[in-house]
Amino acid sequence: MAIELLNRLIMFVALWLAQVLILNRIHLFDVATPLLYVFFVITFRRSSPKWQILLWCFALGLLIDVFSNTPGLAAGTMTLMAVVQPYLLELFVPRDSADNLASSAATLGVGKFFILCTVMVSLYCLVFYALETFNFFNWAHWLLRAAGSAILTLVLIVAIESVRSK
């Protein structure tokens, strides 16, 4: 249990620092920004209490907001992802699997894990940029930003997961 908490804390700090110090400065074609901290919510175990997922995700979102000048956007969207994650994970986990199953490419399989990441990252990007824009007058630009950021984030998640699983 203590090792799990330490691993979660290290991942929390690493993703927070990577996002704040490096990834927030990347704006590919002035459209796509990688939002790698979404990977944090994807990796929670099946048996993790929902309140614990909510607290961790809200805290990470709040820290991202404080250092990225996005008041409440990341915190609200990460909290939404924390609510949705256990239910989406149940769709991809076999019914007879262990309760403490961690979501990764090694445990779920590459295909299921990639689909889970795609759904969660796409939902996150759509909600995040909808809240940031807060209007639908330029919906093509909103969709372009959400799709570009989702693709860039998925590429980074697949790269991290390929290293992590070995």
PDB file of C-alpha atoms in Angstrom:
ATOM      1  CA  MET A   1       0.000   0.000   0.000  1.00  0.00           C
ATOM      2  CA  ALA A   2       2.807   2.416   0.856  1.00  0.00           C
ATOM      3  CA  ILE A   3       4.623   1.575  -2.370  1.00  0.00           C
ATOM      4  CA  GLU A   4       1.436   2.212  -4.347  1.00  0.00           C
ATOM      5  CA  LEU A   5       1.059   5.608  -2.654  1.00  0.00           C
ATOM      6  CA  LEU A   6       4.695   6.485  -3.316  1.00  0.00           C
ATOM      7  CA  ASN A   7       4.378   5.486  -6.991  1.00  0.00           C
ATOM      8  CA  ARG A   8       1.204   7.550  -7.316  1.00  0.00           C
ATOM      9  CA  LEU A   9       2.903  10.564  -5.694  1.00  0.00           C
ATOM     10  CA  ILE A  10       5.951  10.283  -7.967  1.00  0.00           C
ATOM     11  CA  MET A  11       3.710  10.055 -11.027  1.00  0.00           C
ATOM     12  CA  PHE A  12       1.684  13.046  -9.760  1.00  0.00           C
ATOM     13  CA  VAL A  13       4.772  15.238  -9.354  1.00  0.00           C
ATOM     14  CA  ALA A  14       6.399  14.058 -12.605  1.00  0.00           C
ATOM     15  CA  LEU A  15       3.310  14.734 -14.725  1.00  0.00           C
ATOM     16  CA  TRP A  16       2.697  18.073 -13.014  1.00  0.00           C
ATOM     17  CA  LEU A  17       6.271  19.256 -13.568  1.00  0.00           C
ATOM     18  CA  ALA A  18       6.377  17.970 -17.146  1.00  0.00           C
ATOM     19  CA  GLN A  19       3.143  19.770 -17.984  1.00  0.00           C
ATOM     20  CA  VAL A  20       3.985  23.054 -16.275  1.00  0.00           C
ATOM     21  CA  LEU A  21       7.637  23.341 -17.245  1.00  0.00           C
ATOM     22  CA  ILE A  22       7.724  21.756 -20.707  1.00  0.00           C
ATOM     23  CA  LEU A  23       4.435  20.800 -22.330  1.00  0.00           C
ATOM     24  CA  ASN A  24       2.551  24.060 -21.741  1.00  0.00           C
ATOM     25  CA  ARG A  25       5.097  25.783 -23.963  1.00  0.00           C
ATOM     26  CA  ILE A  26       4.420  23.478 -26.920  1.00  0.00           C
ATOM     27  CA  HIS A  27       1.809  24.799 -29.341  1.00  0.00           C
ATOM     28  CA  LEU A  28       2.055  22.744 -32.511  1.00  0.00           C
ATOM     29  CA  PHE A  29       0.845  24.850 -35.462  1.00  0.00           C
ATOM     30  CA  ASP A  30      -0.601  27.221 -32.848  1.00  0.00           C
ATOM     31  CA  VAL A  31      -3.370  24.663 -32.326  1.00  0.00           C
ATOM     32  CA  ALA A  32      -2.301  21.507 -30.469  1.00  0.00           C
ATOM     33  CA  THR A  33      -0.945  21.434 -26.931  1.00  0.00           C
ATOM     34  CA  PRO A  34      -0.162  18.087 -25.280  1.00  0.00           C
ATOM     35  CA  LEU A  35      -2.155  17.559 -22.075  1.00  0.00           C
ATOM     36  CA  LEU A  36      -0.197  14.617 -20.708  1.00  0.00           C
ATOM     37  CA  TYR A  37      -1.502  14.885 -17.138  1.00  0.00           C
ATOM     38  CA  VAL A  38      -4.680  13.116 -18.290  1.00  0.00           C
ATOM     39  CA  PHE A  39      -2.586   9.943 -18.175  1.00  0.00           C
ATOM     40  CA  PHE A  40      -2.698  10.210 -14.376  1.00  0.00           C
ATOM     41  CA  VAL A  41      -6.433   9.514 -14.207  1.00  0.00           C
ATOM     42  CA  ILE A  42      -6.226   6.687 -16.723  1.00  0.00           C
ATOM     43  CA  THR A  43      -3.769   4.693 -14.606  1.00  0.00           C
ATOM     44  CA  PHE A  44      -5.854   4.268 -11.456  1.00  0.00           C
ATOM     45  CA  ARG A  45      -6.546   0.709 -10.355  1.00  0.00           C
ATOM     46  CA  ARG A  46      -9.957  -0.863 -10.655  1.00  0.00           C
ATOM     47  CA  SER A  47     -10.284  -1.149  -6.860  1.00  0.00           C
ATOM     48  CA  SER A  48      -9.322   2.462  -6.115  1.00  0.00           C
ATOM     49  CA  PRO A  49     -11.971   4.248  -4.058  1.00  0.00           C
ATOM     50  CA  LYS A  50     -13.854   6.872  -6.054  1.00  0.00           C
ATOM     51  CA  TRP A  51     -13.234   9.543  -3.427  1.00  0.00           C
ATOM     52  CA  GLN A  52      -9.501   8.929  -3.674  1.00  0.00           C
ATOM     53  CA  ILE A  53      -9.562   9.280  -7.469  1.00  0.00           C
ATOM     54  CA  LEU A  54     -11.558  12.504  -7.117  1.00  0.00           C
ATOM     55  CA  LEU A  55      -9.126  14.028  -4.612  1.00  0.00           C
ATOM     56  CA  TRP A  56      -5.990  13.120  -6.556  1.00  0.00           C
ATOM     57  CA  CYS A  57      -7.407  14.381  -9.860  1.00  0.00           C
ATOM     58  CA  PHE A  58      -8.793  17.590  -8.398  1.00  0.00           C
ATOM     59  CA  ALA A  59      -5.451  18.327  -6.708  1.00  0.00           C
ATOM     60  CA  LEU A  60      -3.516  17.729  -9.935  1.00  0.00           C
ATOM     61  CA  GLY A  61      -5.957  19.849 -11.920  1.00  0.00           C
ATOM     62  CA  LEU A  62      -5.756  22.632  -9.351  1.00  0.00           C
ATOM     63  CA  LEU A  63      -1.952  22.650  -9.441  1.00  0.00           C
ATOM     64  CA  ILE A  64      -2.006  22.708 -13.241  1.00  0.00           C
ATOM     65  CA  ASP A  65      -4.459  25.630 -13.117  1.00  0.00           C
ATOM     66  CA  VAL A  66      -2.357  27.611 -10.663  1.00  0.00           C
ATOM     67  CA  PHE A  67       0.797  27.348 -12.749  1.00  0.00           C
ATOM     68  CA  SER A  68      -0.840  27.514 -16.193  1.00  0.00           C
ATOM     69  CA  ASN A  69      -3.146  30.489 -15.642  1.00  0.00           C
ATOM     70  CA  THR A  70      -6.266  28.508 -16.520  1.00  0.00           C
ATOM     71  CA  PRO A  71      -8.558  29.278 -13.569  1.00  0.00           C
ATOM     72  CA  GLY A  72     -10.577  26.157 -12.833  1.00  0.00           C
ATOM     73  CA  LEU A  73     -10.398  24.588 -16.284  1.00  0.00           C
ATOM     74  CA  ALA A  74      -8.060  21.715 -15.528  1.00  0.00           C
ATOM     75  CA  ALA A  75      -9.472  21.169 -12.031  1.00  0.00           C
ATOM     76  CA  GLY A  76     -13.041  20.931 -13.299  1.00  0.00           C
ATOM     77  CA  THR A  77     -12.205  18.754 -16.259  1.00  0.00           C
ATOM     78  CA  MET A  78      -9.931  16.443 -14.245  1.00  0.00           C
ATOM     79  CA  THR A  79     -12.713  16.066 -11.674  1.00  0.00           C
ATOM     80  CA  LEU A  80     -15.087  15.091 -14.471  1.00  0.00           C
ATOM     81  CA  MET A  81     -12.554  12.532 -15.697  1.00  0.00           C
ATOM     82  CA  ALA A  82     -12.260  11.157 -12.154  1.00  0.00           C
ATOM     83  CA  VAL A  83     -16.023  10.629 -12.079  1.00  0.00           C
ATOM     84  CA  VAL A  84     -16.092   8.961 -15.499  1.00  0.00           C
ATOM     85  CA  GLN A  85     -12.940   6.800 -15.203  1.00  0.00           C
ATOM     86  CA  PRO A  86     -14.288   3.919 -13.060  1.00  0.00           C
ATOM     87  CA  TYR A  87     -17.279   3.452 -15.348  1.00  0.00           C
ATOM     88  CA  LEU A  88     -15.234   3.591 -18.552  1.00  0.00           C
ATOM     89  CA  LEU A  89     -12.675   1.208 -17.105  1.00  0.00           C
ATOM     90  CA  GLU A  90     -15.415  -1.329 -16.351  1.00  0.00           C
ATOM     91  CA  LEU A  91     -16.283  -1.380 -20.063  1.00  0.00           C
ATOM     92  CA  PHE A  92     -12.785  -2.553 -20.991  1.00  0.00           C
ATOM     93  CA  VAL A  93     -11.913  -4.866 -18.088  1.00  0.00           C
ATOM     94  CA  PRO A  94     -12.958  -8.528 -18.281  1.00  0.00           C
ATOM     95  CA  ARG A  95     -15.594  -9.423 -15.689  1.00  0.00           C
ATOM     96  CA  ASP A  96     -13.544 -12.225 -14.144  1.00  0.00           C
ATOM     97  CA  SER A  97     -10.405 -10.100 -13.655  1.00  0.00           C
ATOM     98  CA  ALA A  98      -8.918  -9.189 -10.292  1.00  0.00           C
ATOM     99  CA  ASP A  99     -10.259  -6.204  -8.387  1.00  0.00           C
ATOM    100  CA  ASN A 100      -6.853  -4.584  -8.054  1.00  0.00           C
ATOM    101  CA  LEU A 101      -6.204  -4.614 -11.812  1.00  0.00           C
ATOM    102  CA  ALA A 102      -4.257  -1.567 -12.957  1.00  0.00           C
ATOM    103  CA  SER A 103      -5.130  -0.136 -16.333  1.00  0.00           C
ATOM    104  CA  SER A 104      -2.131  -0.510 -18.596  1.00  0.00           C
ATOM    105  CA  ALA A 105      -1.300  -2.006 -21.964  1.00  0.00           C
ATOM    106  CA  ALA A 106       0.122  -5.077 -20.250  1.00  0.00           C
ATOM    107  CA  THR A 107      -3.030  -5.859 -18.249  1.00  0.00           C
ATOM    108  CA  LEU A 108      -5.793  -4.762 -20.624  1.00  0.00           C
ATOM    109  CA  GLY A 109      -4.084  -5.525 -23.890  1.00  0.00           C
ATOM    110  CA  VAL A 110      -2.761  -2.951 -26.310  1.00  0.00           C
ATOM    111  CA  GLY A 111      -6.007  -2.576 -28.271  1.00  0.00           C
ATOM    112  CA  LYS A 112      -8.328  -2.118 -25.314  1.00  0.00           C
ATOM    113  CA  PHE A 113      -5.899   0.186 -23.550  1.00  0.00           C
ATOM    114  CA  PHE A 114      -5.516   2.359 -26.642  1.00  0.00           C
ATOM    115  CA  ILE A 115      -9.300   2.608 -27.059  1.00  0.00           C
ATOM    116  CA  LEU A 116      -9.704   3.495 -23.366  1.00  0.00           C
ATOM    117  CA  CYS A 117      -7.035   6.195 -23.688  1.00  0.00           C
ATOM    118  CA  THR A 118      -8.585   7.514 -26.878  1.00  0.00           C
ATOM    119  CA  VAL A 119     -12.032   7.835 -25.306  1.00  0.00           C
ATOM    120  CA  MET A 120     -10.758   9.473 -22.127  1.00  0.00           C
ATOM    121  CA  VAL A 121      -8.315  11.850 -23.818  1.00  0.00           C
ATOM    122  CA  SER A 122     -10.858  12.860 -26.473  1.00  0.00           C
ATOM    123  CA  LEU A 123     -13.516  13.527 -23.846  1.00  0.00           C
ATOM    124  CA  TYR A 124     -11.032  15.500 -21.765  1.00  0.00           C
ATOM    125  CA  CYS A 125      -9.895  17.646 -24.694  1.00  0.00           C
ATOM    126  CA  LEU A 126     -13.453  18.327 -25.884  1.00  0.00           C
ATOM    127  CA  VAL A 127     -14.606  19.454 -22.436  1.00  0.00           C
ATOM    128  CA  PHE A 128     -11.416  21.375 -21.643  1.00  0.00           C
ATOM    129  CA  TYR A 129     -11.451  23.411 -24.853  1.00  0.00           C
ATOM    130  CA  ALA A 130     -15.233  23.899 -24.700  1.00  0.00           C
ATOM    131  CA  LEU A 131     -14.835  25.434 -21.243  1.00  0.00           C
ATOM    132  CA  GLU A 132     -11.842  27.469 -22.368  1.00  0.00           C
ATOM    133  CA  THR A 133     -13.595  28.873 -25.416  1.00  0.00           C
ATOM    134  CA  PHE A 134     -17.021  29.080 -23.753  1.00  0.00           C
ATOM    135  CA  ASN A 135     -18.745  29.748 -27.061  1.00  0.00           C
ATOM    136  CA  PHE A 136     -19.426  27.832 -30.229  1.00  0.00           C
ATOM    137  CA  PHE A 137     -19.081  30.654 -32.755  1.00  0.00           C
ATOM    138  CA  ASN A 138     -15.814  29.278 -34.038  1.00  0.00           C
ATOM    139  CA  TRP A 139     -16.588  25.592 -33.610  1.00  0.00           C
ATOM    140  CA  ALA A 140     -14.181  24.489 -36.358  1.00  0.00           C
ATOM    141  CA  HIS A 141     -11.242  25.983 -34.462  1.00  0.00           C
ATOM    142  CA  TRP A 142     -12.522  24.411 -31.217  1.00  0.00           C
ATOM    143  CA  LEU A 143     -12.710  20.964 -32.839  1.00  0.00           C
ATOM    144  CA  LEU A 144      -9.303  21.430 -34.444  1.00  0.00           C
ATOM    145  CA  ARG A 145      -7.725  22.334 -31.097  1.00  0.00           C
ATOM    146  CA  ALA A 146      -9.431  19.432 -29.319  1.00  0.00           C
ATOM    147  CA  ALA A 147      -8.520  16.898 -32.016  1.00  0.00           C
ATOM    148  CA  GLY A 148      -4.945  18.130 -32.385  1.00  0.00           C
ATOM    149  CA  SER A 149      -4.346  18.117 -28.649  1.00  0.00           C
ATOM    150  CA  ALA A 150      -5.941  14.683 -28.292  1.00  0.00           C
ATOM    151  CA  ILE A 151      -3.744  13.203 -31.016  1.00  0.00           C
ATOM    152  CA  LEU A 152      -0.589  14.762 -29.595  1.00  0.00           C
ATOM    153  CA  THR A 153      -1.489  13.581 -26.086  1.00  0.00           C
ATOM    154  CA  LEU A 154      -2.227  10.056 -27.313  1.00  0.00           C
ATOM    155  CA  VAL A 155       1.141   9.867 -29.046  1.00  0.00           C
ATOM    156  CA  LEU A 156       2.875  10.811 -25.793  1.00  0.00           C
ATOM    157  CA  ILE A 157       0.796   8.346 -23.752  1.00  0.00           C
ATOM    158  CA  VAL A 158       1.599   5.500 -26.150  1.00  0.00           C
ATOM    159  CA  ALA A 159       5.295   6.393 -25.965  1.00  0.00           C
ATOM    160  CA  ILE A 160       5.246   6.438 -22.155  1.00  0.00           C
ATOM    161  CA  GLU A 161       3.246   3.236 -21.936  1.00  0.00           C
ATOM    162  CA  SER A 162       5.592   1.405 -24.292  1.00  0.00           C
ATOM    163  CA  VAL A 163       8.520   2.307 -22.039  1.00  0.00           C
ATOM    164  CA  ARG A 164       6.557   1.647 -18.846  1.00  0.00           C
ATOM    165  CA  SER A 165       5.403  -1.828 -19.844  1.00  0.00           C
ATOM    166  CA  LYS A 166       8.946  -3.104 -20.468  1.00  0.00           C
TER     167      LYS A 166
END
